[in-house]
PDB file of C-alpha atoms in Angstrom:
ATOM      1  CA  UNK B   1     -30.114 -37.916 -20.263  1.00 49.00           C
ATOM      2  CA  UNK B   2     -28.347 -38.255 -17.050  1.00 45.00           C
ATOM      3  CA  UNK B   3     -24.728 -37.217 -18.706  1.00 48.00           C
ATOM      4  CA  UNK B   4     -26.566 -34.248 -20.291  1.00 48.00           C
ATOM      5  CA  UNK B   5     -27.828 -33.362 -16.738  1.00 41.00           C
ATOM      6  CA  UNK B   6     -24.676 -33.823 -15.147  1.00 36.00           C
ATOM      7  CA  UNK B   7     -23.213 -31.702 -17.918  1.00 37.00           C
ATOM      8  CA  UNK B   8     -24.841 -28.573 -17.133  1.00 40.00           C
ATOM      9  CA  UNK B   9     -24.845 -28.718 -13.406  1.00 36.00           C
ATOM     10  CA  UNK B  10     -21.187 -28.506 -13.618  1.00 35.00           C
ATOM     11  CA  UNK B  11     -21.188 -25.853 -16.165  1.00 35.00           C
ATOM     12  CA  UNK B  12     -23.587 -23.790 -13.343  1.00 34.00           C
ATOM     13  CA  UNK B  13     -20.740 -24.989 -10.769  1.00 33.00           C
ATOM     14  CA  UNK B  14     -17.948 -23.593 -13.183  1.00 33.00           C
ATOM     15  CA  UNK B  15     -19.538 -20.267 -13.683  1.00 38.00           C
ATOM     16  CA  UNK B  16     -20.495 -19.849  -9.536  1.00 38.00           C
ATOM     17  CA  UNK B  17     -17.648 -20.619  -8.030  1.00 38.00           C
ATOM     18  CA  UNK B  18     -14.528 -19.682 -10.404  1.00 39.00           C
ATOM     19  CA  UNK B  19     -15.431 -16.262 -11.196  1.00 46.00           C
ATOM     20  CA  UNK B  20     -12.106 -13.773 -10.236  1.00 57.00           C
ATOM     21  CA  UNK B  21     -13.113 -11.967  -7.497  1.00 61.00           C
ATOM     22  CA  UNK B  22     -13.525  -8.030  -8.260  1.00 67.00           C
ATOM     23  CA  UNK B  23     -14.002  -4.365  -6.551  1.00 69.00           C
ATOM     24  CA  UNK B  24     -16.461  -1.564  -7.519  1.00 74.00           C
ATOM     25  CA  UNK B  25     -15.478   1.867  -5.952  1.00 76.00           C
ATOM     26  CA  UNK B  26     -18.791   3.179  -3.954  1.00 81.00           C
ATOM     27  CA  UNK B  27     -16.895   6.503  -3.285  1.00 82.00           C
ATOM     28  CA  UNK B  28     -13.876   8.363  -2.210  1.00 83.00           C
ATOM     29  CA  UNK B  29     -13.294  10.900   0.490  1.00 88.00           C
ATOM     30  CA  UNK B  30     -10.619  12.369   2.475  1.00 89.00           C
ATOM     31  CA  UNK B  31      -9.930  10.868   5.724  1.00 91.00           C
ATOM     32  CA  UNK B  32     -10.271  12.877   9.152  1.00 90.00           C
ATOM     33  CA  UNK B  33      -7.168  14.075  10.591  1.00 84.00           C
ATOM     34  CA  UNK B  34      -5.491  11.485  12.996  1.00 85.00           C
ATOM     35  CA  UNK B  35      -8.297   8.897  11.992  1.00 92.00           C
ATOM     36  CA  UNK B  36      -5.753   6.127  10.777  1.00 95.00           C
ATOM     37  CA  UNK B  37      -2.862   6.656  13.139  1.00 95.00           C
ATOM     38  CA  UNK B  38      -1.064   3.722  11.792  1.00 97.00           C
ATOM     39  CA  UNK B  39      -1.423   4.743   8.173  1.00 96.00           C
ATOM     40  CA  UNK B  40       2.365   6.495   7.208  1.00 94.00           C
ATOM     41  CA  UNK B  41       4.429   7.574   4.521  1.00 92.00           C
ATOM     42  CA  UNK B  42       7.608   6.170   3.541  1.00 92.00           C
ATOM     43  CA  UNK B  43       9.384   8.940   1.588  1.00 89.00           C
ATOM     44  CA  UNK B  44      13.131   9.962   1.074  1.00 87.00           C
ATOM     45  CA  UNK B  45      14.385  12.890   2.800  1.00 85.00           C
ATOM     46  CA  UNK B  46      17.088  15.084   1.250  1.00 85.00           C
ATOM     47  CA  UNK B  47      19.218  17.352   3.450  1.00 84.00           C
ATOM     48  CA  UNK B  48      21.560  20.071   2.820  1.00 87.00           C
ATOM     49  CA  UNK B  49      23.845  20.887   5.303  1.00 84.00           C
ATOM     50  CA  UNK B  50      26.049  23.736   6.379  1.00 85.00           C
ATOM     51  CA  UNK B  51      28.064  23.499   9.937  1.00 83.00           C
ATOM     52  CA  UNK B  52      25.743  21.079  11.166  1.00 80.00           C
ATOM     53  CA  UNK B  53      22.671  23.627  10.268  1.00 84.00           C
ATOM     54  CA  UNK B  54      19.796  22.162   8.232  1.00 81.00           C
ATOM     55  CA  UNK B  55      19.955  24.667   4.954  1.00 84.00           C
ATOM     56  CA  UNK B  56      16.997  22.616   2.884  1.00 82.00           C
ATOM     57  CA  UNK B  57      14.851  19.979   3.494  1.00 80.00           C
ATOM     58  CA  UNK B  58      13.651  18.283   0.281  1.00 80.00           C
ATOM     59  CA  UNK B  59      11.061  15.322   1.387  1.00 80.00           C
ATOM     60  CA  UNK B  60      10.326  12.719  -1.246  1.00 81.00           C
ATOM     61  CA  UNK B  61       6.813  10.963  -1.372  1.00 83.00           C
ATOM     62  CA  UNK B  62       7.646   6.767  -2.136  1.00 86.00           C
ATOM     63  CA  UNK B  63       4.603   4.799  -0.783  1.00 90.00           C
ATOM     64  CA  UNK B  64       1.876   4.061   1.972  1.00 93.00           C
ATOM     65  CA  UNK B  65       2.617   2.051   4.750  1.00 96.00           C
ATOM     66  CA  UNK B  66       1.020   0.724   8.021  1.00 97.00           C
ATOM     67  CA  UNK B  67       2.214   0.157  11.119  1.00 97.00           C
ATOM     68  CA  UNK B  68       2.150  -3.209  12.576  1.00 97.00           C
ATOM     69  CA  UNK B  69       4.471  -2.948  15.660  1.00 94.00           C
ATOM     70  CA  UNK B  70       6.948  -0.060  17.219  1.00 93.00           C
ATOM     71  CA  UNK B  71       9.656  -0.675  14.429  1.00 93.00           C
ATOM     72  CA  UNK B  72       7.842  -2.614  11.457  1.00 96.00           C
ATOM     73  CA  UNK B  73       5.819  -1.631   9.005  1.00 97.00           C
ATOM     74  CA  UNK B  74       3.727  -3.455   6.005  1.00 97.00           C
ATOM     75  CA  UNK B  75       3.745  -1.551   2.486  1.00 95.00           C
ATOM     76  CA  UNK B  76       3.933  -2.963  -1.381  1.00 91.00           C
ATOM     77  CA  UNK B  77       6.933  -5.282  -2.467  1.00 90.00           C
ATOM     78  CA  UNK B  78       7.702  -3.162  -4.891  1.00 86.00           C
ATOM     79  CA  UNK B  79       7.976   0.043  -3.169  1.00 88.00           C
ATOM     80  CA  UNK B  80      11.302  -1.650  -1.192  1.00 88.00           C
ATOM     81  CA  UNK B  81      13.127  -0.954  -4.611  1.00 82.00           C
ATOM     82  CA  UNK B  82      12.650   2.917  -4.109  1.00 78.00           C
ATOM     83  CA  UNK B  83      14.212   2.769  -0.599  1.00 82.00           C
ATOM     84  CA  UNK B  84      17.706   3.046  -1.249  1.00 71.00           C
ATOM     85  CA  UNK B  85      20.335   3.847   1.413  1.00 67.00           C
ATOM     86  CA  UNK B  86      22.715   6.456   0.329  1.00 65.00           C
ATOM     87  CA  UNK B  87      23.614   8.798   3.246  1.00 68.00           C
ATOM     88  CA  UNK B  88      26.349  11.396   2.639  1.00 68.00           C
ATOM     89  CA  UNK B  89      27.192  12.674  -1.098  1.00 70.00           C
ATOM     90  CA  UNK B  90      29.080  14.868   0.224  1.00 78.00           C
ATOM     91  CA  UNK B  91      29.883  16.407   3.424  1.00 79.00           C
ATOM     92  CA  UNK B  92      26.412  19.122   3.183  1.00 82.00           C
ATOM     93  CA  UNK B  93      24.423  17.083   1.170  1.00 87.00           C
ATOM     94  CA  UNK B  94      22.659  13.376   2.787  1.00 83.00           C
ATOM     95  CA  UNK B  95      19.834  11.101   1.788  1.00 85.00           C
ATOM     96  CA  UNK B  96      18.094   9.299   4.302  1.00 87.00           C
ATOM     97  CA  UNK B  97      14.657   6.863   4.102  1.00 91.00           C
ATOM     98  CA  UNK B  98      12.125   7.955   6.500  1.00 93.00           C
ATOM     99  CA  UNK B  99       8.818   7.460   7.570  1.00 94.00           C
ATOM    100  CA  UNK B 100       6.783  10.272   8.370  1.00 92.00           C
ATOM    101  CA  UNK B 101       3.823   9.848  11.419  1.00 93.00           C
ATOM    102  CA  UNK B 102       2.016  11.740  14.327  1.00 89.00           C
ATOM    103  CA  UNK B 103       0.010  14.415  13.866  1.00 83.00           C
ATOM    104  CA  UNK B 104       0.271  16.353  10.745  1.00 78.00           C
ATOM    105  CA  UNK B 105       3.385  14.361   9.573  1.00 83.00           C
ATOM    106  CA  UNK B 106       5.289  15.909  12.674  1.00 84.00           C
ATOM    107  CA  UNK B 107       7.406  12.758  13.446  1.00 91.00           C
ATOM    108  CA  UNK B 108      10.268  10.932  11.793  1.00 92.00           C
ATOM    109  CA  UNK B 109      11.945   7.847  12.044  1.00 95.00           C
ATOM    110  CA  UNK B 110      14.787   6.165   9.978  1.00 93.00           C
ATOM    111  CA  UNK B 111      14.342   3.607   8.212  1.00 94.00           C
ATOM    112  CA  UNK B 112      17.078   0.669   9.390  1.00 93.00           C
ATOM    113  CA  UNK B 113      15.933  -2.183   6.963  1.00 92.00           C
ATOM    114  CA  UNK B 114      13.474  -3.381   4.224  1.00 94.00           C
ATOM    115  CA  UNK B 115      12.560  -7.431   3.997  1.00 94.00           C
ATOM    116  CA  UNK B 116      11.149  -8.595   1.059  1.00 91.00           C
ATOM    117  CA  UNK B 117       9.033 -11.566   0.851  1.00 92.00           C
ATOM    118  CA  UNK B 118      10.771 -14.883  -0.245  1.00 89.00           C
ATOM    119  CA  UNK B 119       8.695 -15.503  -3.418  1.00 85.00           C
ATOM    120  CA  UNK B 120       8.411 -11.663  -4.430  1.00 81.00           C
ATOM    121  CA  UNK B 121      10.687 -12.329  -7.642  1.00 66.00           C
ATOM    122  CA  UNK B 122       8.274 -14.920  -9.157  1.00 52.00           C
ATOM    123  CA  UNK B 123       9.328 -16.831 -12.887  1.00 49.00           C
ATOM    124  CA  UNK B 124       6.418 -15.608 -14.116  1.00 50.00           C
ATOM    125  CA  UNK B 125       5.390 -12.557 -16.073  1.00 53.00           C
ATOM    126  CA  UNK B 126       2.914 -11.656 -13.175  1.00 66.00           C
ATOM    127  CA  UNK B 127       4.445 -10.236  -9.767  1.00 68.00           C
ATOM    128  CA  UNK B 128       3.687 -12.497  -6.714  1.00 78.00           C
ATOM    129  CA  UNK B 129       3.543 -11.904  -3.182  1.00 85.00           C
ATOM    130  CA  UNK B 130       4.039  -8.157  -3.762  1.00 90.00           C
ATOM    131  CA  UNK B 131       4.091  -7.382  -0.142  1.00 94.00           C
ATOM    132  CA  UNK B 132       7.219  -6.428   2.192  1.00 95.00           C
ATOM    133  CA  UNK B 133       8.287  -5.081   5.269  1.00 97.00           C
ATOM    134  CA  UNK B 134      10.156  -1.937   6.288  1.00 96.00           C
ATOM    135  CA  UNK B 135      11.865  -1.585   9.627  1.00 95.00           C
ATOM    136  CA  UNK B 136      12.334   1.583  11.295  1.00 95.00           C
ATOM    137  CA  UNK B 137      13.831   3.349  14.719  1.00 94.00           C
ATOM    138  CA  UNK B 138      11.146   3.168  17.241  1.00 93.00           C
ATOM    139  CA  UNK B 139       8.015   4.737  16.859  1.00 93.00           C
ATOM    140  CA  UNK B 140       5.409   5.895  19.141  1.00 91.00           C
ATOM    141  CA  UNK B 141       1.488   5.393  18.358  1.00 93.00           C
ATOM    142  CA  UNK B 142      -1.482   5.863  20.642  1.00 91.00           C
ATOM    143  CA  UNK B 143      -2.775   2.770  17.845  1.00 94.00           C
ATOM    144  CA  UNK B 144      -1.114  -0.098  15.525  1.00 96.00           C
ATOM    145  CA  UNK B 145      -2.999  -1.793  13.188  1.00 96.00           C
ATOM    146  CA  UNK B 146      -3.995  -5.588  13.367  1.00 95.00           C
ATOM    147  CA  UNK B 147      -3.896  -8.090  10.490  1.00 95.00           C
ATOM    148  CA  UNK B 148      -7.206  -9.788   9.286  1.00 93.00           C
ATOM    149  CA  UNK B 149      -7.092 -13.292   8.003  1.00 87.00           C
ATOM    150  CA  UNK B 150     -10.345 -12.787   6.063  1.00 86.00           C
ATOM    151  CA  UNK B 151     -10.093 -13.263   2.844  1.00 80.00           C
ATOM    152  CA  UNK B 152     -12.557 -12.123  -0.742  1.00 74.00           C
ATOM    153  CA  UNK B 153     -15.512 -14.667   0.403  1.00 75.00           C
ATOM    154  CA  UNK B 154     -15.418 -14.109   3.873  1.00 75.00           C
ATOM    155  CA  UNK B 155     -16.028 -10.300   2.522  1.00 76.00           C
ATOM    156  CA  UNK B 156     -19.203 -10.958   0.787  1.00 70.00           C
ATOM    157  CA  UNK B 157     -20.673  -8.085  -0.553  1.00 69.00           C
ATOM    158  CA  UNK B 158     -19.906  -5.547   2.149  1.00 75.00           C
ATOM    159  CA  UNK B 159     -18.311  -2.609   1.849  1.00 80.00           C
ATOM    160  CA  UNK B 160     -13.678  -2.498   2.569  1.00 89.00           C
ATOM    161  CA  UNK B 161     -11.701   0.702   2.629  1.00 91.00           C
ATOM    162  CA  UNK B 162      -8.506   1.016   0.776  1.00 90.00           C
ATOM    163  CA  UNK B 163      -6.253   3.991   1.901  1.00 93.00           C
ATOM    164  CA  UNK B 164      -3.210   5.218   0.586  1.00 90.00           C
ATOM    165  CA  UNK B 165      -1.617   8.707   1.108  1.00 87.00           C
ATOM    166  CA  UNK B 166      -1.743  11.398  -2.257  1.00 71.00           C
ATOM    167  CA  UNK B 167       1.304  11.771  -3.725  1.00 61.00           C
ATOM    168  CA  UNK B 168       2.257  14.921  -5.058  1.00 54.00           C
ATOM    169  CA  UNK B 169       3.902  16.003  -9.025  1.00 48.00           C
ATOM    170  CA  UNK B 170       6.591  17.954  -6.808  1.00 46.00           C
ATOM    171  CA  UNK B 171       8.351  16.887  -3.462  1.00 48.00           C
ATOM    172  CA  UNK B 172       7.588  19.659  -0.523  1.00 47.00           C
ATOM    173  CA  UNK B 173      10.040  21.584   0.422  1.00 50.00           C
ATOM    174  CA  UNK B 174      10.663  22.973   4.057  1.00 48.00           C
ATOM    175  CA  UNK B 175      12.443  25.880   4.816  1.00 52.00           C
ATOM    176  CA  UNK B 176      13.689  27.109   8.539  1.00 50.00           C
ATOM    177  CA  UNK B 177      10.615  28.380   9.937  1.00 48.00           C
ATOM    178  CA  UNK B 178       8.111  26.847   7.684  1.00 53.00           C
ATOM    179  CA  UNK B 179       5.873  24.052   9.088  1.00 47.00           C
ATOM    180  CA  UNK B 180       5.723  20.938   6.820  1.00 53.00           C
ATOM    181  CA  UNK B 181       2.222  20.931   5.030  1.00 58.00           C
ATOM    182  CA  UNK B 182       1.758  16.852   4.705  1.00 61.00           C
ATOM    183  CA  UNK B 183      -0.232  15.154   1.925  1.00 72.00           C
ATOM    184  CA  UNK B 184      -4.047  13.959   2.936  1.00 82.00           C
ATOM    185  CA  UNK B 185      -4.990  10.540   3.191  1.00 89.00           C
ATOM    186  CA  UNK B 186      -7.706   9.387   0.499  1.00 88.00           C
ATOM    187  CA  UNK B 187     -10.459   6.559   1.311  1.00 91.00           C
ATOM    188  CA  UNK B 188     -11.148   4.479  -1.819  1.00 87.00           C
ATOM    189  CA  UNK B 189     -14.775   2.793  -0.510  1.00 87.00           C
ATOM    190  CA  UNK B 190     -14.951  -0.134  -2.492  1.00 83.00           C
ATOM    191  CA  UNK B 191     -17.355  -3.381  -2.463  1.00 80.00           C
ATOM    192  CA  UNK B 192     -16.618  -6.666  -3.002  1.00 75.00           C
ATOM    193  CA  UNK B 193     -17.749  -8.566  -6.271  1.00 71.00           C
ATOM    194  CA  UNK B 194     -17.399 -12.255  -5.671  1.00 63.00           C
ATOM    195  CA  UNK B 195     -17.214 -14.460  -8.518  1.00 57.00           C
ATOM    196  CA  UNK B 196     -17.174 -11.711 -10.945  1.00 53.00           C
ATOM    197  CA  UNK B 197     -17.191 -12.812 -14.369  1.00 48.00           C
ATOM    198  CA  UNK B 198     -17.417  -9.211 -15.744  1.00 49.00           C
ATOM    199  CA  UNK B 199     -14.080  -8.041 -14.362  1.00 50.00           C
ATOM    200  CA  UNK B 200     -11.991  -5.563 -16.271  1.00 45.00           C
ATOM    201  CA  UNK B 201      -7.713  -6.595 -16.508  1.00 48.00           C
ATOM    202  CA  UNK B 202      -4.752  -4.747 -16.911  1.00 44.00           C
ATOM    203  CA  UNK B 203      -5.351  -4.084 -20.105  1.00 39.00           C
ATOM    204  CA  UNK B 204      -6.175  -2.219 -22.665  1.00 34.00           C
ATOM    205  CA  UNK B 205      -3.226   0.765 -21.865  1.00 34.00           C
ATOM    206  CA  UNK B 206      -5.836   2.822 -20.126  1.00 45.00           C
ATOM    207  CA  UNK B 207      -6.500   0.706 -18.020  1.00 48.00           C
ATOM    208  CA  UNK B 208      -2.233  -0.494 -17.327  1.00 47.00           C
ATOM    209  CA  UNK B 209      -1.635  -0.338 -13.688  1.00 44.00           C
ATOM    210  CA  UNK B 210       0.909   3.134 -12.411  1.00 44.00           C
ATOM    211  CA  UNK B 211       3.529   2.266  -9.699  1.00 42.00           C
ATOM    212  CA  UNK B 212       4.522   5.454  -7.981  1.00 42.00           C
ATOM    213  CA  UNK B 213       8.157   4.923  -8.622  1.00 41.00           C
ATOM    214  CA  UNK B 214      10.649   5.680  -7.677  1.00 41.00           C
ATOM    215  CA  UNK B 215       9.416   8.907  -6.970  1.00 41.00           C
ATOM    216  CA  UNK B 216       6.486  11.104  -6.353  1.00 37.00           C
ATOM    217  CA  UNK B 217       6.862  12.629 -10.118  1.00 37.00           C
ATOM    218  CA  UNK B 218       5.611   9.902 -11.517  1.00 37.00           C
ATOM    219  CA  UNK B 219       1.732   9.603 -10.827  1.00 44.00           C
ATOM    220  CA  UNK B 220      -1.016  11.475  -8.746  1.00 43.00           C
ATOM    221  CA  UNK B 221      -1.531   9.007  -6.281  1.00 49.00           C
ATOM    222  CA  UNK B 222       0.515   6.051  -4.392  1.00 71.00           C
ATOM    223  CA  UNK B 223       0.795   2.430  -3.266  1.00 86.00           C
ATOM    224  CA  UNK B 224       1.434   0.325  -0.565  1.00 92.00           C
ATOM    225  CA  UNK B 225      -1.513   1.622   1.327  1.00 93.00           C
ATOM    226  CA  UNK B 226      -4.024  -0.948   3.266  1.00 96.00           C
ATOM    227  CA  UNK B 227      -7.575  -2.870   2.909  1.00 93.00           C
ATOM    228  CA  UNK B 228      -9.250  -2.201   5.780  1.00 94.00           C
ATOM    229  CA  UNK B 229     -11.869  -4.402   6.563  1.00 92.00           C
ATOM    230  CA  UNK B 230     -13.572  -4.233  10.211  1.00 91.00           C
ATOM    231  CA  UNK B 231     -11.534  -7.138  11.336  1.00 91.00           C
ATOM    232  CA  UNK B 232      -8.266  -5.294  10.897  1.00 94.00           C
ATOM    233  CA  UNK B 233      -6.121  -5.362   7.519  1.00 96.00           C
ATOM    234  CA  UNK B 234      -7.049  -7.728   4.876  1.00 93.00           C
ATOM    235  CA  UNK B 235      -4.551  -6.931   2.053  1.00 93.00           C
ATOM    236  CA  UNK B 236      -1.751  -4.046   0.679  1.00 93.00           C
ATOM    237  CA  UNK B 237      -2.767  -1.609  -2.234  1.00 89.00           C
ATOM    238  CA  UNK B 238       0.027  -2.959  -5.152  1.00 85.00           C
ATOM    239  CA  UNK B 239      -0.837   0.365  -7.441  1.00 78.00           C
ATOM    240  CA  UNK B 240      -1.756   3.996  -7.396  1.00 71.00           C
ATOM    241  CA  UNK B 241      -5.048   4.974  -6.006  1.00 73.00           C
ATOM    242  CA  UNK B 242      -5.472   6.859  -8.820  1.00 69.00           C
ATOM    243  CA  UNK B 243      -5.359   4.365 -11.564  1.00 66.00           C
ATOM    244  CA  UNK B 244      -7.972   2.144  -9.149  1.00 70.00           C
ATOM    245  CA  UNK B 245     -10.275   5.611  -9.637  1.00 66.00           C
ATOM    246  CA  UNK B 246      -9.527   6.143 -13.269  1.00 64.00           C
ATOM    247  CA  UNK B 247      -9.921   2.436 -14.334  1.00 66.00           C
ATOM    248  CA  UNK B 248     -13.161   2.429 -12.446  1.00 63.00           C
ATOM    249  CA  UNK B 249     -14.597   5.457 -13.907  1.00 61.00           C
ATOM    250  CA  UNK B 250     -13.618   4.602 -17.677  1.00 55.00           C
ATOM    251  CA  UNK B 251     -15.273   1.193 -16.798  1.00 55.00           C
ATOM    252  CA  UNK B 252     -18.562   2.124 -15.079  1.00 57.00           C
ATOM    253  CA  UNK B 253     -20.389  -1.313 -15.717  1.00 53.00           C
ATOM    254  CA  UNK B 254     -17.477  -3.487 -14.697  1.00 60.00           C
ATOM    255  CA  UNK B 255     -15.807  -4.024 -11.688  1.00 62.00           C
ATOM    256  CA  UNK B 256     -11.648  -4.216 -11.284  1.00 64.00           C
ATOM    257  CA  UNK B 257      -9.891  -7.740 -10.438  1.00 65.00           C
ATOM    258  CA  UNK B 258      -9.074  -8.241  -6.846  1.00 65.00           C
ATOM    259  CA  UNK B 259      -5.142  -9.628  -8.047  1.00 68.00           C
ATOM    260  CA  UNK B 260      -4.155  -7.001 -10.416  1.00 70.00           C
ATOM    261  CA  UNK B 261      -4.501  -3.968  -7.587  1.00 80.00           C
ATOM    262  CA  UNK B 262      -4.745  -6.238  -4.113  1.00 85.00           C
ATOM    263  CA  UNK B 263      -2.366  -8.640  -2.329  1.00 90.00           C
ATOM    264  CA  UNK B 264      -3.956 -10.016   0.369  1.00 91.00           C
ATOM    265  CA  UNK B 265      -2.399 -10.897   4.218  1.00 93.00           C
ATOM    266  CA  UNK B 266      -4.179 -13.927   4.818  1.00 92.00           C
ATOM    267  CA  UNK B 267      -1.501 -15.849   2.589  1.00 92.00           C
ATOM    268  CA  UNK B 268       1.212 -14.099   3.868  1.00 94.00           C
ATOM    269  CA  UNK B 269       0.524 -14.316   7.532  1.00 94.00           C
ATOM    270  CA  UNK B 270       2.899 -16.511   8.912  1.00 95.00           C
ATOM    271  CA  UNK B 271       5.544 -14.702   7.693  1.00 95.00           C
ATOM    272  CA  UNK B 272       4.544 -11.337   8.274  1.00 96.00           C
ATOM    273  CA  UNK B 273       4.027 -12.599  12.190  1.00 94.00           C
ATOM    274  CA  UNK B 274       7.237 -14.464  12.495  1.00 94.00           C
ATOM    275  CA  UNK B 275       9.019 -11.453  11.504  1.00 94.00           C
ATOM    276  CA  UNK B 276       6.730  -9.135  14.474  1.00 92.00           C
ATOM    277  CA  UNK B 277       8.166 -11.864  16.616  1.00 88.00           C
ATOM    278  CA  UNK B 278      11.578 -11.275  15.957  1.00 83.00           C
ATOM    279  CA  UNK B 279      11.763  -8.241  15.551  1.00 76.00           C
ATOM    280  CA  UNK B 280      10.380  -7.651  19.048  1.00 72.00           C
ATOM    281  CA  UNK B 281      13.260 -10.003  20.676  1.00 68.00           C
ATOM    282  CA  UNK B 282      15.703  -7.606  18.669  1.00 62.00           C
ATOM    283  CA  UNK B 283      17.291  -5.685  21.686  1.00 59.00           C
ATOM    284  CA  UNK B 284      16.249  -1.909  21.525  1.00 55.00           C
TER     285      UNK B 284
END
């Protein structure tokens, strides 16, 4: 009798506590202009050239990313890959990483570096520690964001915010005179399932996770965006918005796994912080 008791009161343990933790989308909106001054877009900017005159301007959409600091920035692992630092093709035509901020998208800096995380590449079929680091030329914010070490049970059942610029099918081009119409940031408002045991995967193929790479073309929305909990950022956005809202909608009654769309900070803070640290006693 007592094995039979002590049988099922770990089967309730088992079922409580080792549920996958998992996200149901409340709803999605547009964010207010300026709202999320640390929330920028990484994107590759094409130039042609002609006497040191800027002919065409063809600007590239690659990922979200947030501001931690004047010259570093936290996006996806994966969205490092698109970077690339090709400068001249030829004497009138250049290639440059950016990141676009301020107002509007008004502001530019240059990207100078990407770090990726020491156990990115992982042996197994499943990407790890998809989070990295961009450094840029100095940029000015009125606000940088802070890094939350709360993790999926310190969440509960309250309501996060996941953000991530829209990518569009075709880069924007500028011409001389023409103001630079920026894409709008989109709010995913989500709520925290813990211990889901009804949590829908990767899989089937409509529900297969879209990277936005390596360029906007590929899919309606991006990555690398952050989870915004009250407490600052929680975790980085490791696929498109969009397949987060699609996979949702096609699965109503279920909610999406935490680890197949989310990496979180809290396991990654020491090494996102000792790399704020030294990049701040780089001289400027």
């Amino acid at each position: 009798m007592y094995s039979a008791v002590y049988i099922l009161f770990s089967y309730i343990l088992l079922q409580v506590n080792c549920g996958r933790s998992g996200v149901k989308i409340i709803n999605s909106v547009i964010a207010k202009e300026d709202e999320y001054p640390y929330i920028v877009r990484l994107e590759r900017r094409i130039l042609i050239t002609f006497n040191n005159k800027v002919l065409a301007e063809n600007n590239v959409h690659i990922c979200t990313c947030t501001a931690l600091s004047r010259s570093l920035l936290l996006t996806a692992g994966h969205c490092l890959k698109s970077v690339g630092f090709i400068k001249n093709l030829t004497n009138n035509l250049a290639v440059q990483p950016v990141v676009r901020y301020g107002a509007r998208g008004s502001k530019l800096a240059k990207v100078m570096s990407v770090i990726h995380h020491p156990s990115f590449y992982d042996p197994e079929p499943k990407v790890q520690s998809n989070i990295g680091l961009v450094r840029t030329q100095l940029i000015g914010l009125n606000q940088f964001a802070k890094l939350s070490e709360v993790d999926m049970i310190g969440v509960g059942n309250r309501a996060i915010t996941l953000a991530g610029y829209r990518a569009v099918r075709k880069s924007v081009r500028t011409e001389i005179g023409k103001v630079y119409k920026a894409s709008q940031l989109q709010l995913l408002k989500l709520v925290v399932m813990p211990h889901d045991n009804q949590i829908v995967s990767g899989h089937p193929m409509k529900c297969t996770p879209v990277y936005c790479l390596p360029t906007s073309t590929t899919c309606d929305g991006d990555s690398g965006g952050p989870l915004l909990h009250f407490t600052g950022v929680m975790g980085i956005s490791t696929t498109s918005l969009e397949y987060i809202k699609g996979c949702s909608e096609l699965n109503q009654t279920q909610s999406i796994g935490m680890g197949e769309i989310i990496t979180l900070t809290k396991p990654h803070m020491k090494w996102i912080n000792d790399n704020i640290k030294r990049d701040d006693q780089v001289p400027v």
